[in-house]
Amino acid sequence: MFRPRRLLAAVTAMLALGTVAACGSSTPEQPAAPQGDERIVTHAKGQTKIAANPQRVVVLDTGELDAVLALGIKPVGTVLPDANKALQPYLAEKAGNIEIVGTIGSPNLEKIAALKPDLILSSKVRDDQNYDALSKIAPTVFAEKVGKTWKQNFLLDADALGKKAEAQQILDAYQQRAADIGKQAGDPAARKISMLRFIPGDIRLYGKDSFIGTILADAGFGRPDNQQTDQTFTKISREQISQADGDQLFYAAYGESAKQQLADVVNSVQWTTLGVVKNGKAVEVHDDTWFLGLGPIAANLVLDDLQKAFPQQ
């Protein structure tokens, strides 16, 4: 018969072995199993336990702000693109009276903590160095990248908010609309759409692996050969502006100094020699949505512009 003392000794030995095994294990620490309505979300920095319906959300990039607003939630805090630029008008209008907690990549941790958030959303690209500090303030979920991954990021943010099914419906509607707008252009693949952006000190051609690149691809439009790269963008000089030619050109500027760069180029002789300009197919668009938006609301506003540029034939 197995006596109580022997049973106690066996249990004690098992617990001791378990402790030693745990101390020697290299497996990353995992969050405790969720309780009640809590969920565990897997993201670029691991796993995070989150309450069922977060209400006090802080977002640390324009894509996250766009995504959260698209799902009907007004965050309590966000960041500016940079210290000299306000929130994009289309986001500011929907966000209302929102607390500004720094700039992209440089959040103010004290301001964030003072808001007592129950969820923080960002990405490794923007805030990898801030993750540990942010996760001590509130459950924090990070996307891996930004730009071309905006749809995956939207679904991740929605998962953190407990609204993944709703997000999928929004994306499905967007995909159908993009395809329909491409079809109204006739043969969209035959139209080579060029994307040009002026950044302070830079002129860029945006490729297929960018936010705008994914939207044009979803609508079925073709791109010039020099914009078929896997890079987000390539830099060109003012003397190389002829590389921006195509069947249709959309261009924009980020910030006031870049707007002056744009004006200088558009008023140059080089610009007037572009075939797309001669054909009246060069259109200035909003940088706030075409390049800086990074979310479903911005994507649909881009589709509005494409619909105007390619009316039903």
PDB file of N, CA and C in Angstrom, residues 15-90:
ATOM      1  N   LEU A  15       7.316  18.265  -8.121  1.00  0.00           N
ATOM      2  CA  LEU A  15       7.311  19.722  -8.155  1.00  0.00           C
ATOM      3  C   LEU A  15       8.729  20.254  -8.297  1.00  0.00           C
ATOM      4  N   ALA A  16       9.663  19.629  -7.593  1.00  0.00           N
ATOM      5  CA  ALA A  16      11.057  20.075  -7.676  1.00  0.00           C
ATOM      6  C   ALA A  16      11.598  19.887  -9.080  1.00  0.00           C
ATOM      7  N   LEU A  17      11.290  18.743  -9.702  1.00  0.00           N
ATOM      8  CA  LEU A  17      11.730  18.489 -11.067  1.00  0.00           C
ATOM      9  C   LEU A  17      11.126  19.493 -12.026  1.00  0.00           C
ATOM     10  N   GLY A  18       9.858  19.829 -11.816  1.00  0.00           N
ATOM     11  CA  GLY A  18       9.183  20.808 -12.670  1.00  0.00           C
ATOM     12  C   GLY A  18       9.839  22.164 -12.578  1.00  0.00           C
ATOM     13  N   THR A  19      10.264  22.550 -11.338  1.00  0.00           N
ATOM     14  CA  THR A  19      10.907  23.848 -11.139  1.00  0.00           C
ATOM     15  C   THR A  19      12.240  23.897 -11.856  1.00  0.00           C
ATOM     16  N   VAL A  20      13.017  22.808 -11.742  1.00  0.00           N
ATOM     17  CA  VAL A  20      14.319  22.758 -12.397  1.00  0.00           C
ATOM     18  C   VAL A  20      14.155  22.831 -13.904  1.00  0.00           C
ATOM     19  N   ALA A  21      13.179  22.085 -14.431  1.00  0.00           N
ATOM     20  CA  ALA A  21      12.949  22.082 -15.880  1.00  0.00           C
ATOM     21  C   ALA A  21      12.577  23.460 -16.362  1.00  0.00           C
ATOM     22  N   ALA A  22      11.735  24.155 -15.592  1.00  0.00           N
ATOM     23  CA  ALA A  22      11.308  25.485 -15.993  1.00  0.00           C
ATOM     24  C   ALA A  22      12.480  26.449 -16.007  1.00  0.00           C
ATOM     25  N   CYS A  23      13.374  26.337 -15.003  1.00  0.00           N
ATOM     26  CA  CYS A  23      14.519  27.239 -14.929  1.00  0.00           C
ATOM     27  C   CYS A  23      15.475  27.011 -16.083  1.00  0.00           C
ATOM     28  N   GLY A  24      15.565  25.755 -16.557  1.00  0.00           N
ATOM     29  CA  GLY A  24      16.507  25.461 -17.622  1.00  0.00           C
ATOM     30  C   GLY A  24      15.929  25.619 -19.001  1.00  0.00           C
ATOM     31  N   SER A  25      14.657  25.928 -19.136  1.00  0.00           N
ATOM     32  CA  SER A  25      14.006  26.045 -20.436  1.00  0.00           C
ATOM     33  C   SER A  25      14.309  27.369 -21.101  1.00  0.00           C
ATOM     34  N   SER A  26      14.443  27.342 -22.450  1.00  0.00           N
ATOM     35  CA  SER A  26      14.677  28.571 -23.215  1.00  0.00           C
ATOM     36  C   SER A  26      13.407  29.060 -23.897  1.00  0.00           C
ATOM     37  N   THR A  27      12.290  28.423 -23.618  1.00  0.00           N
ATOM     38  CA  THR A  27      11.022  28.820 -24.237  1.00  0.00           C
ATOM     39  C   THR A  27      10.593  30.189 -23.736  1.00  0.00           C
ATOM     40  N   PRO A  28      10.236  31.139 -24.668  1.00  0.00           N
ATOM     41  CA  PRO A  28       9.832  32.481 -24.237  1.00  0.00           C
ATOM     42  C   PRO A  28       8.621  32.419 -23.316  1.00  0.00           C
ATOM     43  N   GLU A  29       8.582  33.331 -22.406  1.00  0.00           N
ATOM     44  CA  GLU A  29       7.454  33.390 -21.483  1.00  0.00           C
ATOM     45  C   GLU A  29       6.175  33.718 -22.240  1.00  0.00           C
ATOM     46  N   GLN A  30       5.129  32.970 -21.998  1.00  0.00           N
ATOM     47  CA  GLN A  30       3.850  33.174 -22.671  1.00  0.00           C
ATOM     48  C   GLN A  30       2.852  33.783 -21.698  1.00  0.00           C
ATOM     49  N   PRO A  31       1.888  34.559 -22.202  1.00  0.00           N
ATOM     50  CA  PRO A  31       0.883  35.121 -21.308  1.00  0.00           C
ATOM     51  C   PRO A  31       0.022  34.016 -20.712  1.00  0.00           C
ATOM     52  N   ALA A  32      -0.468  34.256 -19.517  1.00  0.00           N
ATOM     53  CA  ALA A  32      -1.340  33.282 -18.876  1.00  0.00           C
ATOM     54  C   ALA A  32      -2.588  33.059 -19.714  1.00  0.00           C
ATOM     55  N   ALA A  33      -3.198  31.910 -19.524  1.00  0.00           N
ATOM     56  CA  ALA A  33      -4.417  31.611 -20.276  1.00  0.00           C
ATOM     57  C   ALA A  33      -5.462  32.690 -20.016  1.00  0.00           C
ATOM     58  N   PRO A  34      -6.221  33.072 -21.062  1.00  0.00           N
ATOM     59  CA  PRO A  34      -7.213  34.135 -20.898  1.00  0.00           C
ATOM     60  C   PRO A  34      -8.298  33.758 -19.909  1.00  0.00           C
ATOM     61  N   GLN A  35      -8.784  34.755 -19.204  1.00  0.00           N
ATOM     62  CA  GLN A  35      -9.851  34.562 -18.231  1.00  0.00           C
ATOM     63  C   GLN A  35     -11.136  35.216 -18.735  1.00  0.00           C
ATOM     64  N   GLY A  36     -12.221  34.497 -18.641  1.00  0.00           N
ATOM     65  CA  GLY A  36     -13.513  35.069 -19.022  1.00  0.00           C
ATOM     66  C   GLY A  36     -13.549  35.524 -20.462  1.00  0.00           C
ATOM     67  N   ASP A  37     -13.752  36.825 -20.673  1.00  0.00           N
ATOM     68  CA  ASP A  37     -13.873  37.382 -22.016  1.00  0.00           C
ATOM     69  C   ASP A  37     -12.537  37.834 -22.594  1.00  0.00           C
ATOM     70  N   GLU A  38     -11.426  37.557 -21.922  1.00  0.00           N
ATOM     71  CA  GLU A  38     -10.122  37.949 -22.446  1.00  0.00           C
ATOM     72  C   GLU A  38      -9.726  37.052 -23.624  1.00  0.00           C
ATOM     73  N   ARG A  39      -8.874  37.607 -24.506  1.00  0.00           N
ATOM     74  CA  ARG A  39      -8.393  36.863 -25.656  1.00  0.00           C
ATOM     75  C   ARG A  39      -6.878  37.018 -25.749  1.00  0.00           C
ATOM     76  N   ILE A  40      -6.216  36.084 -26.428  1.00  0.00           N
ATOM     77  CA  ILE A  40      -4.788  36.203 -26.706  1.00  0.00           C
ATOM     78  C   ILE A  40      -4.605  36.460 -28.195  1.00  0.00           C
ATOM     79  N   VAL A  41      -3.899  37.543 -28.527  1.00  0.00           N
ATOM     80  CA  VAL A  41      -3.653  37.921 -29.917  1.00  0.00           C
ATOM     81  C   VAL A  41      -2.175  37.726 -30.226  1.00  0.00           C
ATOM     82  N   THR A  42      -1.892  37.008 -31.295  1.00  0.00           N
ATOM     83  CA  THR A  42      -0.515  36.799 -31.753  1.00  0.00           C
ATOM     84  C   THR A  42      -0.143  37.886 -32.746  1.00  0.00           C
ATOM     85  N   HIS A  43       1.030  38.486 -32.564  1.00  0.00           N
ATOM     86  CA  HIS A  43       1.434  39.610 -33.418  1.00  0.00           C
ATOM     87  C   HIS A  43       2.950  39.600 -33.596  1.00  0.00           C
ATOM     88  N   ALA A  44       3.507  40.677 -34.168  1.00  0.00           N
ATOM     89  CA  ALA A  44       4.923  40.704 -34.548  1.00  0.00           C
ATOM     90  C   ALA A  44       5.884  40.604 -33.372  1.00  0.00           C
ATOM     91  N   LYS A  45       5.433  40.904 -32.170  1.00  0.00           N
ATOM     92  CA  LYS A  45       6.305  40.857 -30.997  1.00  0.00           C
ATOM     93  C   LYS A  45       5.967  39.705 -30.055  1.00  0.00           C
ATOM     94  N   GLY A  46       5.073  38.817 -30.482  1.00  0.00           N
ATOM     95  CA  GLY A  46       4.736  37.683 -29.631  1.00  0.00           C
ATOM     96  C   GLY A  46       3.242  37.535 -29.433  1.00  0.00           C
ATOM     97  N   GLN A  47       2.825  37.350 -28.202  1.00  0.00           N
ATOM     98  CA  GLN A  47       1.413  37.188 -27.864  1.00  0.00           C
ATOM     99  C   GLN A  47       1.039  38.160 -26.752  1.00  0.00           C
ATOM    100  N   THR A  48      -0.185  38.679 -26.856  1.00  0.00           N
ATOM    101  CA  THR A  48      -0.661  39.641 -25.862  1.00  0.00           C
ATOM    102  C   THR A  48      -2.084  39.296 -25.446  1.00  0.00           C
ATOM    103  N   LYS A  49      -2.310  39.322 -24.148  1.00  0.00           N
ATOM    104  CA  LYS A  49      -3.653  39.070 -23.613  1.00  0.00           C
ATOM    105  C   LYS A  49      -4.417  40.384 -23.571  1.00  0.00           C
ATOM    106  N   ILE A  50      -5.622  40.374 -24.128  1.00  0.00           N
ATOM    107  CA  ILE A  50      -6.407  41.606 -24.282  1.00  0.00           C
ATOM    108  C   ILE A  50      -7.831  41.385 -23.793  1.00  0.00           C
ATOM    109  N   ALA A  51      -8.411  42.420 -23.194  1.00  0.00           N
ATOM    110  CA  ALA A  51      -9.823  42.371 -22.790  1.00  0.00           C
ATOM    111  C   ALA A  51     -10.697  42.237 -24.027  1.00  0.00           C
ATOM    112  N   ALA A  52     -11.893  41.723 -23.845  1.00  0.00           N
ATOM    113  CA  ALA A  52     -12.770  41.413 -24.975  1.00  0.00           C
ATOM    114  C   ALA A  52     -13.055  42.630 -25.854  1.00  0.00           C
ATOM    115  N   ASN A  53     -13.368  43.756 -25.255  1.00  0.00           N
ATOM    116  CA  ASN A  53     -13.750  44.936 -26.027  1.00  0.00           C
ATOM    117  C   ASN A  53     -13.001  46.166 -25.528  1.00  0.00           C
ATOM    118  N   PRO A  54     -11.762  46.364 -25.969  1.00  0.00           N
ATOM    119  CA  PRO A  54     -11.001  47.540 -25.535  1.00  0.00           C
ATOM    120  C   PRO A  54     -11.725  48.833 -25.897  1.00  0.00           C
ATOM    121  N   GLN A  55     -11.728  49.784 -24.997  1.00  0.00           N
ATOM    122  CA  GLN A  55     -12.439  51.048 -25.216  1.00  0.00           C
ATOM    123  C   GLN A  55     -11.500  52.256 -25.235  1.00  0.00           C
ATOM    124  N   ARG A  56     -10.405  52.180 -24.493  1.00  0.00           N
ATOM    125  CA  ARG A  56      -9.461  53.298 -24.424  1.00  0.00           C
ATOM    126  C   ARG A  56      -8.202  52.913 -25.210  1.00  0.00           C
ATOM    127  N   VAL A  57      -8.256  53.202 -26.495  1.00  0.00           N
ATOM    128  CA  VAL A  57      -7.223  52.743 -27.429  1.00  0.00           C
ATOM    129  C   VAL A  57      -6.296  53.899 -27.797  1.00  0.00           C
ATOM    130  N   VAL A  58      -5.004  53.639 -27.793  1.00  0.00           N
ATOM    131  CA  VAL A  58      -4.002  54.594 -28.274  1.00  0.00           C
ATOM    132  C   VAL A  58      -3.365  54.016 -29.529  1.00  0.00           C
ATOM    133  N   VAL A  59      -3.294  54.814 -30.592  1.00  0.00           N
ATOM    134  CA  VAL A  59      -2.725  54.364 -31.866  1.00  0.00           C
ATOM    135  C   VAL A  59      -1.509  55.224 -32.194  1.00  0.00           C
ATOM    136  N   LEU A  60      -0.453  54.586 -32.706  1.00  0.00           N
ATOM    137  CA  LEU A  60       0.809  55.290 -32.872  1.00  0.00           C
ATOM    138  C   LEU A  60       1.269  55.377 -34.329  1.00  0.00           C
ATOM    139  N   ASP A  61       0.326  55.324 -35.260  1.00  0.00           N
ATOM    140  CA  ASP A  61       0.628  55.545 -36.676  1.00  0.00           C
ATOM    141  C   ASP A  61      -0.672  55.880 -37.395  1.00  0.00           C
ATOM    142  N   THR A  62      -0.529  56.473 -38.580  1.00  0.00           N
ATOM    143  CA  THR A  62      -1.724  56.871 -39.329  1.00  0.00           C
ATOM    144  C   THR A  62      -2.545  55.665 -39.768  1.00  0.00           C
ATOM    145  N   GLY A  63      -1.875  54.556 -40.110  1.00  0.00           N
ATOM    146  CA  GLY A  63      -2.611  53.366 -40.517  1.00  0.00           C
ATOM    147  C   GLY A  63      -3.478  52.813 -39.413  1.00  0.00           C
ATOM    148  N   GLU A  64      -2.941  52.796 -38.197  1.00  0.00           N
ATOM    149  CA  GLU A  64      -3.718  52.310 -37.054  1.00  0.00           C
ATOM    150  C   GLU A  64      -4.886  53.244 -36.734  1.00  0.00           C
ATOM    151  N   LEU A  65      -4.661  54.543 -36.854  1.00  0.00           N
ATOM    152  CA  LEU A  65      -5.751  55.497 -36.614  1.00  0.00           C
ATOM    153  C   LEU A  65      -6.848  55.303 -37.639  1.00  0.00           C
ATOM    154  N   ASP A  66      -6.484  55.175 -38.899  1.00  0.00           N
ATOM    155  CA  ASP A  66      -7.447  54.920 -39.968  1.00  0.00           C
ATOM    156  C   ASP A  66      -8.225  53.638 -39.696  1.00  0.00           C
ATOM    157  N   ALA A  67      -7.499  52.568 -39.335  1.00  0.00           N
ATOM    158  CA  ALA A  67      -8.123  51.265 -39.116  1.00  0.00           C
ATOM    159  C   ALA A  67      -9.137  51.292 -37.980  1.00  0.00           C
ATOM    160  N   VAL A  68      -8.749  51.889 -36.861  1.00  0.00           N
ATOM    161  CA  VAL A  68      -9.619  51.924 -35.686  1.00  0.00           C
ATOM    162  C   VAL A  68     -10.879  52.749 -35.967  1.00  0.00           C
ATOM    163  N   LEU A  69     -10.704  53.889 -36.632  1.00  0.00           N
ATOM    164  CA  LEU A  69     -11.859  54.721 -36.976  1.00  0.00           C
ATOM    165  C   LEU A  69     -12.786  53.996 -37.948  1.00  0.00           C
ATOM    166  N   ALA A  70     -12.219  53.220 -38.868  1.00  0.00           N
ATOM    167  CA  ALA A  70     -13.032  52.458 -39.815  1.00  0.00           C
ATOM    168  C   ALA A  70     -13.915  51.449 -39.098  1.00  0.00           C
ATOM    169  N   LEU A  71     -13.476  51.000 -37.929  1.00  0.00           N
ATOM    170  CA  LEU A  71     -14.234  50.022 -37.142  1.00  0.00           C
ATOM    171  C   LEU A  71     -15.151  50.678 -36.121  1.00  0.00           C
ATOM    172  N   GLY A  72     -15.285  52.005 -36.209  1.00  0.00           N
ATOM    173  CA  GLY A  72     -16.243  52.716 -35.370  1.00  0.00           C
ATOM    174  C   GLY A  72     -15.773  53.051 -33.978  1.00  0.00           C
ATOM    175  N   ILE A  73     -14.455  52.999 -33.745  1.00  0.00           N
ATOM    176  CA  ILE A  73     -13.907  53.320 -32.427  1.00  0.00           C
ATOM    177  C   ILE A  73     -13.078  54.591 -32.511  1.00  0.00           C
ATOM    178  N   LYS A  74     -13.329  55.527 -31.606  1.00  0.00           N
ATOM    179  CA  LYS A  74     -12.531  56.747 -31.536  1.00  0.00           C
ATOM    180  C   LYS A  74     -11.449  56.562 -30.481  1.00  0.00           C
ATOM    181  N   PRO A  75     -10.186  56.523 -30.899  1.00  0.00           N
ATOM    182  CA  PRO A  75      -9.102  56.344 -29.924  1.00  0.00           C
ATOM    183  C   PRO A  75      -9.013  57.538 -28.976  1.00  0.00           C
ATOM    184  N   VAL A  76      -8.387  57.301 -27.830  1.00  0.00           N
ATOM    185  CA  VAL A  76      -8.192  58.391 -26.872  1.00  0.00           C
ATOM    186  C   VAL A  76      -6.899  59.143 -27.137  1.00  0.00           C
ATOM    187  N   GLY A  77      -5.973  58.538 -27.906  1.00  0.00           N
ATOM    188  CA  GLY A  77      -4.705  59.193 -28.183  1.00  0.00           C
ATOM    189  C   GLY A  77      -4.103  58.732 -29.489  1.00  0.00           C
ATOM    190  N   THR A  78      -3.345  59.626 -30.133  1.00  0.00           N
ATOM    191  CA  THR A  78      -2.649  59.283 -31.372  1.00  0.00           C
ATOM    192  C   THR A  78      -1.410  60.158 -31.507  1.00  0.00           C
ATOM    193  N   VAL A  79      -0.644  59.934 -32.578  1.00  0.00           N
ATOM    194  CA  VAL A  79       0.562  60.716 -32.844  1.00  0.00           C
ATOM    195  C   VAL A  79       0.411  61.477 -34.152  1.00  0.00           C
ATOM    196  N   LEU A  80       1.210  62.524 -34.304  1.00  0.00           N
ATOM    197  CA  LEU A  80       1.246  63.283 -35.553  1.00  0.00           C
ATOM    198  C   LEU A  80       2.271  62.655 -36.492  1.00  0.00           C
ATOM    199  N   PRO A  81       2.081  62.833 -37.815  1.00  0.00           N
ATOM    200  CA  PRO A  81       3.095  62.348 -38.762  1.00  0.00           C
ATOM    201  C   PRO A  81       4.475  62.913 -38.451  1.00  0.00           C
ATOM    202  N   ASP A  82       4.546  64.199 -38.155  1.00  0.00           N
ATOM    203  CA  ASP A  82       5.751  64.818 -37.620  1.00  0.00           C
ATOM    204  C   ASP A  82       5.338  66.091 -36.891  1.00  0.00           C
ATOM    205  N   ALA A  83       6.282  66.714 -36.199  1.00  0.00           N
ATOM    206  CA  ALA A  83       5.950  67.842 -35.331  1.00  0.00           C
ATOM    207  C   ALA A  83       5.398  69.038 -36.085  1.00  0.00           C
ATOM    208  N   ASN A  84       5.676  69.115 -37.383  1.00  0.00           N
ATOM    209  CA  ASN A  84       5.258  70.269 -38.174  1.00  0.00           C
ATOM    210  C   ASN A  84       4.027  70.004 -39.023  1.00  0.00           C
ATOM    211  N   LYS A  85       3.395  68.856 -38.833  1.00  0.00           N
ATOM    212  CA  LYS A  85       2.243  68.511 -39.668  1.00  0.00           C
ATOM    213  C   LYS A  85       1.086  68.028 -38.805  1.00  0.00           C
ATOM    214  N   ALA A  86      -0.088  68.571 -39.040  1.00  0.00           N
ATOM    215  CA  ALA A  86      -1.271  68.171 -38.283  1.00  0.00           C
ATOM    216  C   ALA A  86      -1.771  66.814 -38.790  1.00  0.00           C
ATOM    217  N   LEU A  87      -2.752  66.261 -38.105  1.00  0.00           N
ATOM    218  CA  LEU A  87      -3.389  65.040 -38.588  1.00  0.00           C
ATOM    219  C   LEU A  87      -3.992  65.288 -39.965  1.00  0.00           C
ATOM    220  N   GLN A  88      -3.989  64.253 -40.790  1.00  0.00           N
ATOM    221  CA  GLN A  88      -4.656  64.381 -42.079  1.00  0.00           C
ATOM    222  C   GLN A  88      -6.107  64.808 -41.861  1.00  0.00           C
ATOM    223  N   PRO A  89      -6.597  65.756 -42.656  1.00  0.00           N
ATOM    224  CA  PRO A  89      -7.961  66.255 -42.457  1.00  0.00           C
ATOM    225  C   PRO A  89      -9.027  65.164 -42.404  1.00  0.00           C
ATOM    226  N   TYR A  90      -8.894  64.158 -43.250  1.00  0.00           N
ATOM    227  CA  TYR A  90      -9.934  63.123 -43.282  1.00  0.00           C
ATOM    228  C   TYR A  90      -9.962  62.317 -41.982  1.00  0.00           C
TER     229      TYR A  90
END
